[in-house]
């Protein structure tokens, strides 16, 4: 193994409180939308791409209105992330510091452009990662973005760490091992290894 590619939400941090806060600030300004998003709502759509999130949370809206709303929510969310951040899972920074000494680290997340940058800015963890990708920049699926990172960085033997069945499917399509972060938001049934907390990656890759 030469590298580790990470999912972000549900794997490295929990940003649901901040996401809900950001989205509700937008919804309050839209008088035709009488809805408030809860933390549970956000948890239930973590890992999905933005268009899918919009369909799940706002099925009553027409496609154009929904797209405009999600674009606005994403932009406001990025600003909130820069200001308030999210909750890093236990042991994350210490483990990243140790792992980065031995492996090349990357992030591939199903988020909008600017989200990973906001994560870096608030938590100051950019120094541990060599590259990142998301559909907000590429328009590609998670599997395609994993393959893009692999090609761009000439990775020969990476693994992917994530917390959902979608992460597992993406790793399978990219033909790389999947490590299931059981402590995250989702569930997975097929994986090569499972971790119950972030620090177990150190034991796994000793």
mmCIF file with all atom_site columns, C-alpha atoms in Angstrom:
data_model
loop_
_atom_site.group_PDB
_atom_site.id
_atom_site.type_symbol
_atom_site.label_atom_id
_atom_site.label_alt_id
_atom_site.label_comp_id
_atom_site.label_asym_id
_atom_site.label_entity_id
_atom_site.label_seq_id
_atom_site.pdbx_PDB_ins_code
_atom_site.Cartn_x
_atom_site.Cartn_y
_atom_site.Cartn_z
_atom_site.occupancy
_atom_site.B_iso_or_equiv
_atom_site.pdbx_formal_charge
_atom_site.auth_seq_id
_atom_site.auth_comp_id
_atom_site.auth_asym_id
_atom_site.auth_atom_id
_atom_site.pdbx_PDB_model_num
ATOM 1   C CA . UNK A 1 1   ? 0.000   0.000  0.000   1.00 0.00 ? 1   UNK A CA 1
ATOM 2   C CA . UNK A 1 2   ? 1.354   3.404  -0.957  1.00 0.00 ? 2   UNK A CA 1
ATOM 3   C CA . UNK A 1 3   ? -1.532  5.758  -0.146  1.00 0.00 ? 3   UNK A CA 1
ATOM 4   C CA . UNK A 1 4   ? -4.829  6.324  1.661   1.00 0.00 ? 4   UNK A CA 1
ATOM 5   C CA . UNK A 1 5   ? -7.780  8.164  0.118   1.00 0.00 ? 5   UNK A CA 1
ATOM 6   C CA . UNK A 1 6   ? -10.339 9.393  2.623   1.00 0.00 ? 6   UNK A CA 1
ATOM 7   C CA . UNK A 1 7   ? -13.984 10.279 2.485   1.00 0.00 ? 7   UNK A CA 1
ATOM 8   C CA . UNK A 1 8   ? -14.643 13.416 4.591   1.00 0.00 ? 8   UNK A CA 1
ATOM 9   C CA . UNK A 1 9   ? -18.125 13.495 6.164   1.00 0.00 ? 9   UNK A CA 1
ATOM 10  C CA . UNK A 1 10  ? -18.649 10.639 8.581   1.00 0.00 ? 10  UNK A CA 1
ATOM 11  C CA . UNK A 1 11  ? -15.027 9.581  8.244   1.00 0.00 ? 11  UNK A CA 1
ATOM 12  C CA . UNK A 1 12  ? -12.833 12.512 9.298   1.00 0.00 ? 12  UNK A CA 1
ATOM 13  C CA . UNK A 1 13  ? -15.425 14.859 10.783  1.00 0.00 ? 13  UNK A CA 1
ATOM 14  C CA . UNK A 1 14  ? -19.104 15.428 11.611  1.00 0.00 ? 14  UNK A CA 1
ATOM 15  C CA . UNK A 1 15  ? -20.251 18.744 10.173  1.00 0.00 ? 15  UNK A CA 1
ATOM 16  C CA . UNK A 1 16  ? -24.019 18.138 10.455  1.00 0.00 ? 16  UNK A CA 1
ATOM 17  C CA . UNK A 1 17  ? -24.704 20.842 13.053  1.00 0.00 ? 17  UNK A CA 1
ATOM 18  C CA . UNK A 1 18  ? -22.996 23.510 10.972  1.00 0.00 ? 18  UNK A CA 1
ATOM 19  C CA . UNK A 1 19  ? -24.611 22.316 7.739   1.00 0.00 ? 19  UNK A CA 1
ATOM 20  C CA . UNK A 1 20  ? -28.080 22.460 9.299   1.00 0.00 ? 20  UNK A CA 1
ATOM 21  C CA . UNK A 1 21  ? -27.358 25.940 10.667  1.00 0.00 ? 21  UNK A CA 1
ATOM 22  C CA . UNK A 1 22  ? -26.255 27.158 7.229   1.00 0.00 ? 22  UNK A CA 1
ATOM 23  C CA . UNK A 1 23  ? -29.139 25.640 5.304   1.00 0.00 ? 23  UNK A CA 1
ATOM 24  C CA . UNK A 1 24  ? -31.755 26.933 7.740   1.00 0.00 ? 24  UNK A CA 1
ATOM 25  C CA . UNK A 1 25  ? -30.348 30.454 7.395   1.00 0.00 ? 25  UNK A CA 1
ATOM 26  C CA . UNK A 1 26  ? -31.082 30.159 3.666   1.00 0.00 ? 26  UNK A CA 1
ATOM 27  C CA . UNK A 1 27  ? -34.528 28.567 4.118   1.00 0.00 ? 27  UNK A CA 1
ATOM 28  C CA . UNK A 1 28  ? -35.629 31.375 6.432   1.00 0.00 ? 28  UNK A CA 1
ATOM 29  C CA . UNK A 1 29  ? -35.035 33.824 3.586   1.00 0.00 ? 29  UNK A CA 1
ATOM 30  C CA . UNK A 1 30  ? -37.204 31.804 1.178   1.00 0.00 ? 30  UNK A CA 1
ATOM 31  C CA . UNK A 1 31  ? -40.792 32.551 2.133   1.00 0.00 ? 31  UNK A CA 1
ATOM 32  C CA . UNK A 1 32  ? -42.175 29.937 -0.280  1.00 0.00 ? 32  UNK A CA 1
ATOM 33  C CA . UNK A 1 33  ? -40.335 27.166 1.604   1.00 0.00 ? 33  UNK A CA 1
ATOM 34  C CA . UNK A 1 34  ? -41.916 26.431 4.967   1.00 0.00 ? 34  UNK A CA 1
ATOM 35  C CA . UNK A 1 35  ? -39.397 23.928 6.248   1.00 0.00 ? 35  UNK A CA 1
ATOM 36  C CA . UNK A 1 36  ? -36.561 23.596 8.713   1.00 0.00 ? 36  UNK A CA 1
ATOM 37  C CA . UNK A 1 37  ? -33.746 21.103 8.236   1.00 0.00 ? 37  UNK A CA 1
ATOM 38  C CA . UNK A 1 38  ? -32.720 19.056 11.278  1.00 0.00 ? 38  UNK A CA 1
ATOM 39  C CA . UNK A 1 39  ? -29.364 17.491 12.081  1.00 0.00 ? 39  UNK A CA 1
ATOM 40  C CA . UNK A 1 40  ? -30.968 14.101 11.422  1.00 0.00 ? 40  UNK A CA 1
ATOM 41  C CA . UNK A 1 41  ? -32.054 15.259 7.969   1.00 0.00 ? 41  UNK A CA 1
ATOM 42  C CA . UNK A 1 42  ? -28.470 16.193 7.183   1.00 0.00 ? 42  UNK A CA 1
ATOM 43  C CA . UNK A 1 43  ? -27.108 12.903 8.522   1.00 0.00 ? 43  UNK A CA 1
ATOM 44  C CA . UNK A 1 44  ? -29.514 10.978 6.311   1.00 0.00 ? 44  UNK A CA 1
ATOM 45  C CA . UNK A 1 45  ? -28.216 12.591 3.112   1.00 0.00 ? 45  UNK A CA 1
ATOM 46  C CA . UNK A 1 46  ? -24.504 12.709 3.934   1.00 0.00 ? 46  UNK A CA 1
ATOM 47  C CA . UNK A 1 47  ? -22.505 10.991 1.208   1.00 0.00 ? 47  UNK A CA 1
ATOM 48  C CA . UNK A 1 48  ? -24.931 11.863 -1.579  1.00 0.00 ? 48  UNK A CA 1
ATOM 49  C CA . UNK A 1 49  ? -24.151 14.328 -4.339  1.00 0.00 ? 49  UNK A CA 1
ATOM 50  C CA . UNK A 1 50  ? -25.901 17.702 -4.200  1.00 0.00 ? 50  UNK A CA 1
ATOM 51  C CA . UNK A 1 51  ? -28.660 16.983 -6.787  1.00 0.00 ? 51  UNK A CA 1
ATOM 52  C CA . UNK A 1 52  ? -29.638 13.816 -4.907  1.00 0.00 ? 52  UNK A CA 1
ATOM 53  C CA . UNK A 1 53  ? -29.693 15.703 -1.608  1.00 0.00 ? 53  UNK A CA 1
ATOM 54  C CA . UNK A 1 54  ? -32.016 18.305 -3.113  1.00 0.00 ? 54  UNK A CA 1
ATOM 55  C CA . UNK A 1 55  ? -34.453 15.651 -4.357  1.00 0.00 ? 55  UNK A CA 1
ATOM 56  C CA . UNK A 1 56  ? -34.566 13.935 -0.971  1.00 0.00 ? 56  UNK A CA 1
ATOM 57  C CA . UNK A 1 57  ? -34.978 17.048 1.161   1.00 0.00 ? 57  UNK A CA 1
ATOM 58  C CA . UNK A 1 58  ? -37.087 19.197 -1.168  1.00 0.00 ? 58  UNK A CA 1
ATOM 59  C CA . UNK A 1 59  ? -39.098 16.854 -3.419  1.00 0.00 ? 59  UNK A CA 1
ATOM 60  C CA . UNK A 1 60  ? -41.950 19.356 -3.606  1.00 0.00 ? 60  UNK A CA 1
ATOM 61  C CA . UNK A 1 61  ? -39.845 21.906 -5.493  1.00 0.00 ? 61  UNK A CA 1
ATOM 62  C CA . UNK A 1 62  ? -39.493 22.035 -9.257  1.00 0.00 ? 62  UNK A CA 1
ATOM 63  C CA . UNK A 1 63  ? -36.080 21.108 -10.647 1.00 0.00 ? 63  UNK A CA 1
ATOM 64  C CA . UNK A 1 64  ? -34.954 24.679 -11.370 1.00 0.00 ? 64  UNK A CA 1
ATOM 65  C CA . UNK A 1 65  ? -35.985 26.080 -7.962  1.00 0.00 ? 65  UNK A CA 1
ATOM 66  C CA . UNK A 1 66  ? -34.396 23.117 -6.211  1.00 0.00 ? 66  UNK A CA 1
ATOM 67  C CA . UNK A 1 67  ? -31.126 23.543 -8.105  1.00 0.00 ? 67  UNK A CA 1
ATOM 68  C CA . UNK A 1 68  ? -30.979 27.251 -7.285  1.00 0.00 ? 68  UNK A CA 1
ATOM 69  C CA . UNK A 1 69  ? -31.734 26.563 -3.633  1.00 0.00 ? 69  UNK A CA 1
ATOM 70  C CA . UNK A 1 70  ? -29.033 23.902 -3.338  1.00 0.00 ? 70  UNK A CA 1
ATOM 71  C CA . UNK A 1 71  ? -26.487 26.159 -5.035  1.00 0.00 ? 71  UNK A CA 1
ATOM 72  C CA . UNK A 1 72  ? -27.236 28.911 -2.520  1.00 0.00 ? 72  UNK A CA 1
ATOM 73  C CA . UNK A 1 73  ? -27.161 26.459 0.401   1.00 0.00 ? 73  UNK A CA 1
ATOM 74  C CA . UNK A 1 74  ? -23.780 25.182 -0.744  1.00 0.00 ? 74  UNK A CA 1
ATOM 75  C CA . UNK A 1 75  ? -22.270 28.652 -0.976  1.00 0.00 ? 75  UNK A CA 1
ATOM 76  C CA . UNK A 1 76  ? -23.575 29.673 2.462   1.00 0.00 ? 76  UNK A CA 1
ATOM 77  C CA . UNK A 1 77  ? -22.518 26.325 3.899   1.00 0.00 ? 77  UNK A CA 1
ATOM 78  C CA . UNK A 1 78  ? -18.922 26.907 2.779   1.00 0.00 ? 78  UNK A CA 1
ATOM 79  C CA . UNK A 1 79  ? -18.876 30.267 4.577   1.00 0.00 ? 79  UNK A CA 1
ATOM 80  C CA . UNK A 1 80  ? -20.290 28.710 7.751   1.00 0.00 ? 80  UNK A CA 1
ATOM 81  C CA . UNK A 1 81  ? -17.697 25.934 7.570   1.00 0.00 ? 81  UNK A CA 1
ATOM 82  C CA . UNK A 1 82  ? -14.879 28.448 7.387   1.00 0.00 ? 82  UNK A CA 1
ATOM 83  C CA . UNK A 1 83  ? -16.284 30.239 10.427  1.00 0.00 ? 83  UNK A CA 1
ATOM 84  C CA . UNK A 1 84  ? -17.539 27.386 12.624  1.00 0.00 ? 84  UNK A CA 1
ATOM 85  C CA . UNK A 1 85  ? -15.955 24.211 11.233  1.00 0.00 ? 85  UNK A CA 1
ATOM 86  C CA . UNK A 1 86  ? -17.203 20.771 12.191  1.00 0.00 ? 86  UNK A CA 1
ATOM 87  C CA . UNK A 1 87  ? -16.443 18.228 14.875  1.00 0.00 ? 87  UNK A CA 1
ATOM 88  C CA . UNK A 1 88  ? -13.314 16.214 14.157  1.00 0.00 ? 88  UNK A CA 1
ATOM 89  C CA . UNK A 1 89  ? -13.615 12.598 15.205  1.00 0.00 ? 89  UNK A CA 1
ATOM 90  C CA . UNK A 1 90  ? -11.424 11.512 18.091  1.00 0.00 ? 90  UNK A CA 1
ATOM 91  C CA . UNK A 1 91  ? -7.748  10.900 17.313  1.00 0.00 ? 91  UNK A CA 1
ATOM 92  C CA . UNK A 1 92  ? -8.004  12.312 13.756  1.00 0.00 ? 92  UNK A CA 1
ATOM 93  C CA . UNK A 1 93  ? -5.206  14.856 13.832  1.00 0.00 ? 93  UNK A CA 1
ATOM 94  C CA . UNK A 1 94  ? -2.753  12.651 15.729  1.00 0.00 ? 94  UNK A CA 1
ATOM 95  C CA . UNK A 1 95  ? -3.444  9.726  13.401  1.00 0.00 ? 95  UNK A CA 1
ATOM 96  C CA . UNK A 1 96  ? -3.136  11.849 10.252  1.00 0.00 ? 96  UNK A CA 1
ATOM 97  C CA . UNK A 1 97  ? 0.186   13.171 11.497  1.00 0.00 ? 97  UNK A CA 1
ATOM 98  C CA . UNK A 1 98  ? 1.507   9.649  11.965  1.00 0.00 ? 98  UNK A CA 1
ATOM 99  C CA . UNK A 1 99  ? 0.018   8.225  8.771   1.00 0.00 ? 99  UNK A CA 1
ATOM 100 C CA . UNK A 1 100 ? 1.354   11.077 6.624   1.00 0.00 ? 100 UNK A CA 1
ATOM 101 C CA . UNK A 1 101 ? 4.905   10.134 7.596   1.00 0.00 ? 101 UNK A CA 1
ATOM 102 C CA . UNK A 1 102 ? 4.526   6.777  5.891   1.00 0.00 ? 102 UNK A CA 1
ATOM 103 C CA . UNK A 1 103 ? 1.714   7.127  3.345   1.00 0.00 ? 103 UNK A CA 1
ATOM 104 C CA . UNK A 1 104 ? 0.445   9.670  0.839   1.00 0.00 ? 104 UNK A CA 1
ATOM 105 C CA . UNK A 1 105 ? -2.942  10.996 1.982   1.00 0.00 ? 105 UNK A CA 1
ATOM 106 C CA . UNK A 1 106 ? -5.822  12.306 -0.140  1.00 0.00 ? 106 UNK A CA 1
ATOM 107 C CA . UNK A 1 107 ? -9.509  13.249 0.147   1.00 0.00 ? 107 UNK A CA 1
ATOM 108 C CA . UNK A 1 108 ? -12.336 12.373 -2.252  1.00 0.00 ? 108 UNK A CA 1
ATOM 109 C CA . UNK A 1 109 ? -15.733 13.572 -1.061  1.00 0.00 ? 109 UNK A CA 1
ATOM 110 C CA . UNK A 1 110 ? -19.175 13.996 -2.646  1.00 0.00 ? 110 UNK A CA 1
ATOM 111 C CA . UNK A 1 111 ? -19.334 17.701 -1.819  1.00 0.00 ? 111 UNK A CA 1
ATOM 112 C CA . UNK A 1 112 ? -19.584 21.057 -3.537  1.00 0.00 ? 112 UNK A CA 1
ATOM 113 C CA . UNK A 1 113 ? -16.560 23.030 -4.638  1.00 0.00 ? 113 UNK A CA 1
ATOM 114 C CA . UNK A 1 114 ? -15.106 24.973 -1.727  1.00 0.00 ? 114 UNK A CA 1
ATOM 115 C CA . UNK A 1 115 ? -16.216 22.574 1.017   1.00 0.00 ? 115 UNK A CA 1
ATOM 116 C CA . UNK A 1 116 ? -12.931 20.725 1.406   1.00 0.00 ? 116 UNK A CA 1
ATOM 117 C CA . UNK A 1 117 ? -11.089 24.050 1.262   1.00 0.00 ? 117 UNK A CA 1
ATOM 118 C CA . UNK A 1 118 ? -13.289 25.310 4.126   1.00 0.00 ? 118 UNK A CA 1
ATOM 119 C CA . UNK A 1 119 ? -12.482 22.156 6.103   1.00 0.00 ? 119 UNK A CA 1
ATOM 120 C CA . UNK A 1 120 ? -8.767  22.802 5.551   1.00 0.00 ? 120 UNK A CA 1
ATOM 121 C CA . UNK A 1 121 ? -9.063  26.460 6.499   1.00 0.00 ? 121 UNK A CA 1
ATOM 122 C CA . UNK A 1 122 ? -10.875 25.937 9.792   1.00 0.00 ? 122 UNK A CA 1
ATOM 123 C CA . UNK A 1 123 ? -9.033  22.874 11.084  1.00 0.00 ? 123 UNK A CA 1
ATOM 124 C CA . UNK A 1 124 ? -5.615  23.566 9.534   1.00 0.00 ? 124 UNK A CA 1
ATOM 125 C CA . UNK A 1 125 ? -5.165  19.983 8.324   1.00 0.00 ? 125 UNK A CA 1
ATOM 126 C CA . UNK A 1 126 ? -4.221  20.711 4.724   1.00 0.00 ? 126 UNK A CA 1
ATOM 127 C CA . UNK A 1 127 ? -0.565  19.977 5.491   1.00 0.00 ? 127 UNK A CA 1
ATOM 128 C CA . UNK A 1 128 ? -1.328  16.262 5.797   1.00 0.00 ? 128 UNK A CA 1
ATOM 129 C CA . UNK A 1 129 ? -2.991  15.878 2.378   1.00 0.00 ? 129 UNK A CA 1
ATOM 130 C CA . UNK A 1 130 ? -1.378  15.995 -1.045  1.00 0.00 ? 130 UNK A CA 1
ATOM 131 C CA . UNK A 1 131 ? -4.486  16.353 -3.222  1.00 0.00 ? 131 UNK A CA 1
ATOM 132 C CA . UNK A 1 132 ? -8.289  16.219 -3.115  1.00 0.00 ? 132 UNK A CA 1
ATOM 133 C CA . UNK A 1 133 ? -11.271 16.001 -5.438  1.00 0.00 ? 133 UNK A CA 1
ATOM 134 C CA . UNK A 1 134 ? -15.043 16.362 -5.466  1.00 0.00 ? 134 UNK A CA 1
ATOM 135 C CA . UNK A 1 135 ? -17.960 16.424 -7.944  1.00 0.00 ? 135 UNK A CA 1
ATOM 136 C CA . UNK A 1 136 ? -18.379 20.170 -7.388  1.00 0.00 ? 136 UNK A CA 1
ATOM 137 C CA . UNK A 1 137 ? -15.168 20.660 -9.347  1.00 0.00 ? 137 UNK A CA 1
ATOM 138 C CA . UNK A 1 138 ? -15.293 17.740 -11.765 1.00 0.00 ? 138 UNK A CA 1
ATOM 139 C CA . UNK A 1 139 ? -18.942 16.754 -12.168 1.00 0.00 ? 139 UNK A CA 1
ATOM 140 C CA . UNK A 1 140 ? -17.806 13.150 -11.777 1.00 0.00 ? 140 UNK A CA 1
ATOM 141 C CA . UNK A 1 141 ? -18.972 10.308 -9.558  1.00 0.00 ? 141 UNK A CA 1
ATOM 142 C CA . UNK A 1 142 ? -17.029 9.349  -6.447  1.00 0.00 ? 142 UNK A CA 1
ATOM 143 C CA . UNK A 1 143 ? -15.516 6.328  -8.195  1.00 0.00 ? 143 UNK A CA 1
ATOM 144 C CA . UNK A 1 144 ? -14.410 8.492  -11.119 1.00 0.00 ? 144 UNK A CA 1
ATOM 145 C CA . UNK A 1 145 ? -12.899 11.049 -8.745  1.00 0.00 ? 145 UNK A CA 1
ATOM 146 C CA . UNK A 1 146 ? -11.003 8.298  -6.918  1.00 0.00 ? 146 UNK A CA 1
ATOM 147 C CA . UNK A 1 147 ? -9.634  7.113  -10.257 1.00 0.00 ? 147 UNK A CA 1
ATOM 148 C CA . UNK A 1 148 ? -8.758  10.703 -11.156 1.00 0.00 ? 148 UNK A CA 1
ATOM 149 C CA . UNK A 1 149 ? -6.764  11.119 -7.937  1.00 0.00 ? 149 UNK A CA 1
ATOM 150 C CA . UNK A 1 150 ? -5.022  7.819  -8.598  1.00 0.00 ? 150 UNK A CA 1
ATOM 151 C CA . UNK A 1 151 ? -4.082  8.809  -12.134 1.00 0.00 ? 151 UNK A CA 1
ATOM 152 C CA . UNK A 1 152 ? -3.081  12.369 -11.282 1.00 0.00 ? 152 UNK A CA 1
ATOM 153 C CA . UNK A 1 153 ? -0.827  11.264 -8.451  1.00 0.00 ? 153 UNK A CA 1
ATOM 154 C CA . UNK A 1 154 ? 0.379   8.021  -10.026 1.00 0.00 ? 154 UNK A CA 1
ATOM 155 C CA . UNK A 1 155 ? -0.875  5.893  -7.145  1.00 0.00 ? 155 UNK A CA 1
ATOM 156 C CA . UNK A 1 156 ? -0.219  2.194  -7.522  1.00 0.00 ? 156 UNK A CA 1
ATOM 157 C CA . UNK A 1 157 ? -1.758  0.661  -4.429  1.00 0.00 ? 157 UNK A CA 1
ATOM 158 C CA . UNK A 1 158 ? -4.197  2.944  -2.553  1.00 0.00 ? 158 UNK A CA 1
ATOM 159 C CA . UNK A 1 159 ? -7.052  2.107  -0.199  1.00 0.00 ? 159 UNK A CA 1
ATOM 160 C CA . UNK A 1 160 ? -10.260 4.078  0.355   1.00 0.00 ? 160 UNK A CA 1
ATOM 161 C CA . UNK A 1 161 ? -11.644 4.841  3.818   1.00 0.00 ? 161 UNK A CA 1
ATOM 162 C CA . UNK A 1 162 ? -15.326 5.759  4.086   1.00 0.00 ? 162 UNK A CA 1
ATOM 163 C CA . UNK A 1 163 ? -18.501 5.200  6.073   1.00 0.00 ? 163 UNK A CA 1
ATOM 164 C CA . UNK A 1 164 ? -21.274 4.321  3.598   1.00 0.00 ? 164 UNK A CA 1
ATOM 165 C CA . UNK A 1 165 ? -22.270 1.636  1.156   1.00 0.00 ? 165 UNK A CA 1
ATOM 166 C CA . UNK A 1 166 ? -21.767 4.247  -1.561  1.00 0.00 ? 166 UNK A CA 1
ATOM 167 C CA . UNK A 1 167 ? -18.147 4.620  -0.494  1.00 0.00 ? 167 UNK A CA 1
ATOM 168 C CA . UNK A 1 168 ? -17.739 0.860  -0.668  1.00 0.00 ? 168 UNK A CA 1
ATOM 169 C CA . UNK A 1 169 ? -19.291 0.723  -4.127  1.00 0.00 ? 169 UNK A CA 1
ATOM 170 C CA . UNK A 1 170 ? -17.024 3.529  -5.349  1.00 0.00 ? 170 UNK A CA 1
ATOM 171 C CA . UNK A 1 171 ? -13.935 1.732  -4.079  1.00 0.00 ? 171 UNK A CA 1
ATOM 172 C CA . UNK A 1 172 ? -15.143 -1.471 -5.744  1.00 0.00 ? 172 UNK A CA 1
ATOM 173 C CA . UNK A 1 173 ? -15.580 0.284  -9.093  1.00 0.00 ? 173 UNK A CA 1
ATOM 174 C CA . UNK A 1 174 ? -12.120 1.842  -8.707  1.00 0.00 ? 174 UNK A CA 1
ATOM 175 C CA . UNK A 1 175 ? -10.834 -1.662 -7.885  1.00 0.00 ? 175 UNK A CA 1
ATOM 176 C CA . UNK A 1 176 ? -9.158  -0.704 -4.626  1.00 0.00 ? 176 UNK A CA 1
ATOM 177 C CA . UNK A 1 177 ? -9.666  -2.042 -1.061  1.00 0.00 ? 177 UNK A CA 1
ATOM 178 C CA . UNK A 1 178 ? -12.357 -0.425 1.077   1.00 0.00 ? 178 UNK A CA 1
ATOM 179 C CA . UNK A 1 179 ? -11.964 0.250  4.799   1.00 0.00 ? 179 UNK A CA 1
ATOM 180 C CA . UNK A 1 180 ? -15.307 0.804  6.507   1.00 0.00 ? 180 UNK A CA 1
ATOM 181 C CA . UNK A 1 181 ? -15.447 3.543  9.173   1.00 0.00 ? 181 UNK A CA 1
ATOM 182 C CA . UNK A 1 182 ? -18.175 1.989  11.290  1.00 0.00 ? 182 UNK A CA 1
ATOM 183 C CA . UNK A 1 183 ? -18.443 5.028  13.569  1.00 0.00 ? 183 UNK A CA 1
ATOM 184 C CA . UNK A 1 184 ? -19.734 7.247  10.731  1.00 0.00 ? 184 UNK A CA 1
ATOM 185 C CA . UNK A 1 185 ? -23.190 8.020  9.350   1.00 0.00 ? 185 UNK A CA 1
ATOM 186 C CA . UNK A 1 186 ? -23.893 5.097  7.069   1.00 0.00 ? 186 UNK A CA 1
ATOM 187 C CA . UNK A 1 187 ? -23.642 1.353  6.816   1.00 0.00 ? 187 UNK A CA 1
ATOM 188 C CA . UNK A 1 188 ? -21.634 -0.974 4.618   1.00 0.00 ? 188 UNK A CA 1
ATOM 189 C CA . UNK A 1 189 ? -21.856 -4.711 4.113   1.00 0.00 ? 189 UNK A CA 1
ATOM 190 C CA . UNK A 1 190 ? -18.840 -5.368 1.919   1.00 0.00 ? 190 UNK A CA 1
ATOM 191 C CA . UNK A 1 191 ? -15.397 -4.214 3.040   1.00 0.00 ? 191 UNK A CA 1
ATOM 192 C CA . UNK A 1 192 ? -11.843 -5.426 3.449   1.00 0.00 ? 192 UNK A CA 1
ATOM 193 C CA . UNK A 1 193 ? -11.400 -4.062 6.966   1.00 0.00 ? 193 UNK A CA 1
ATOM 194 C CA . UNK A 1 194 ? -13.543 -2.232 9.511   1.00 0.00 ? 194 UNK A CA 1
ATOM 195 C CA . UNK A 1 195 ? -12.459 0.393  12.048  1.00 0.00 ? 195 UNK A CA 1
ATOM 196 C CA . UNK A 1 196 ? -14.395 1.497  15.111  1.00 0.00 ? 196 UNK A CA 1
ATOM 197 C CA . UNK A 1 197 ? -12.417 4.710  15.573  1.00 0.00 ? 197 UNK A CA 1
ATOM 198 C CA . UNK A 1 198 ? -9.939  6.668  13.486  1.00 0.00 ? 198 UNK A CA 1
ATOM 199 C CA . UNK A 1 199 ? -6.874  5.648  15.479  1.00 0.00 ? 199 UNK A CA 1
ATOM 200 C CA . UNK A 1 200 ? -7.355  2.015  14.475  1.00 0.00 ? 200 UNK A CA 1
ATOM 201 C CA . UNK A 1 201 ? -5.910  2.940  11.096  1.00 0.00 ? 201 UNK A CA 1
ATOM 202 C CA . UNK A 1 202 ? -2.542  3.172  12.841  1.00 0.00 ? 202 UNK A CA 1
ATOM 203 C CA . UNK A 1 203 ? -2.875  -0.380 14.100  1.00 0.00 ? 203 UNK A CA 1
ATOM 204 C CA . UNK A 1 204 ? -4.115  -1.589 10.721  1.00 0.00 ? 204 UNK A CA 1
ATOM 205 C CA . UNK A 1 205 ? -1.202  -0.093 8.811   1.00 0.00 ? 205 UNK A CA 1
ATOM 206 C CA . UNK A 1 206 ? 1.642   -0.806 11.207  1.00 0.00 ? 206 UNK A CA 1
#
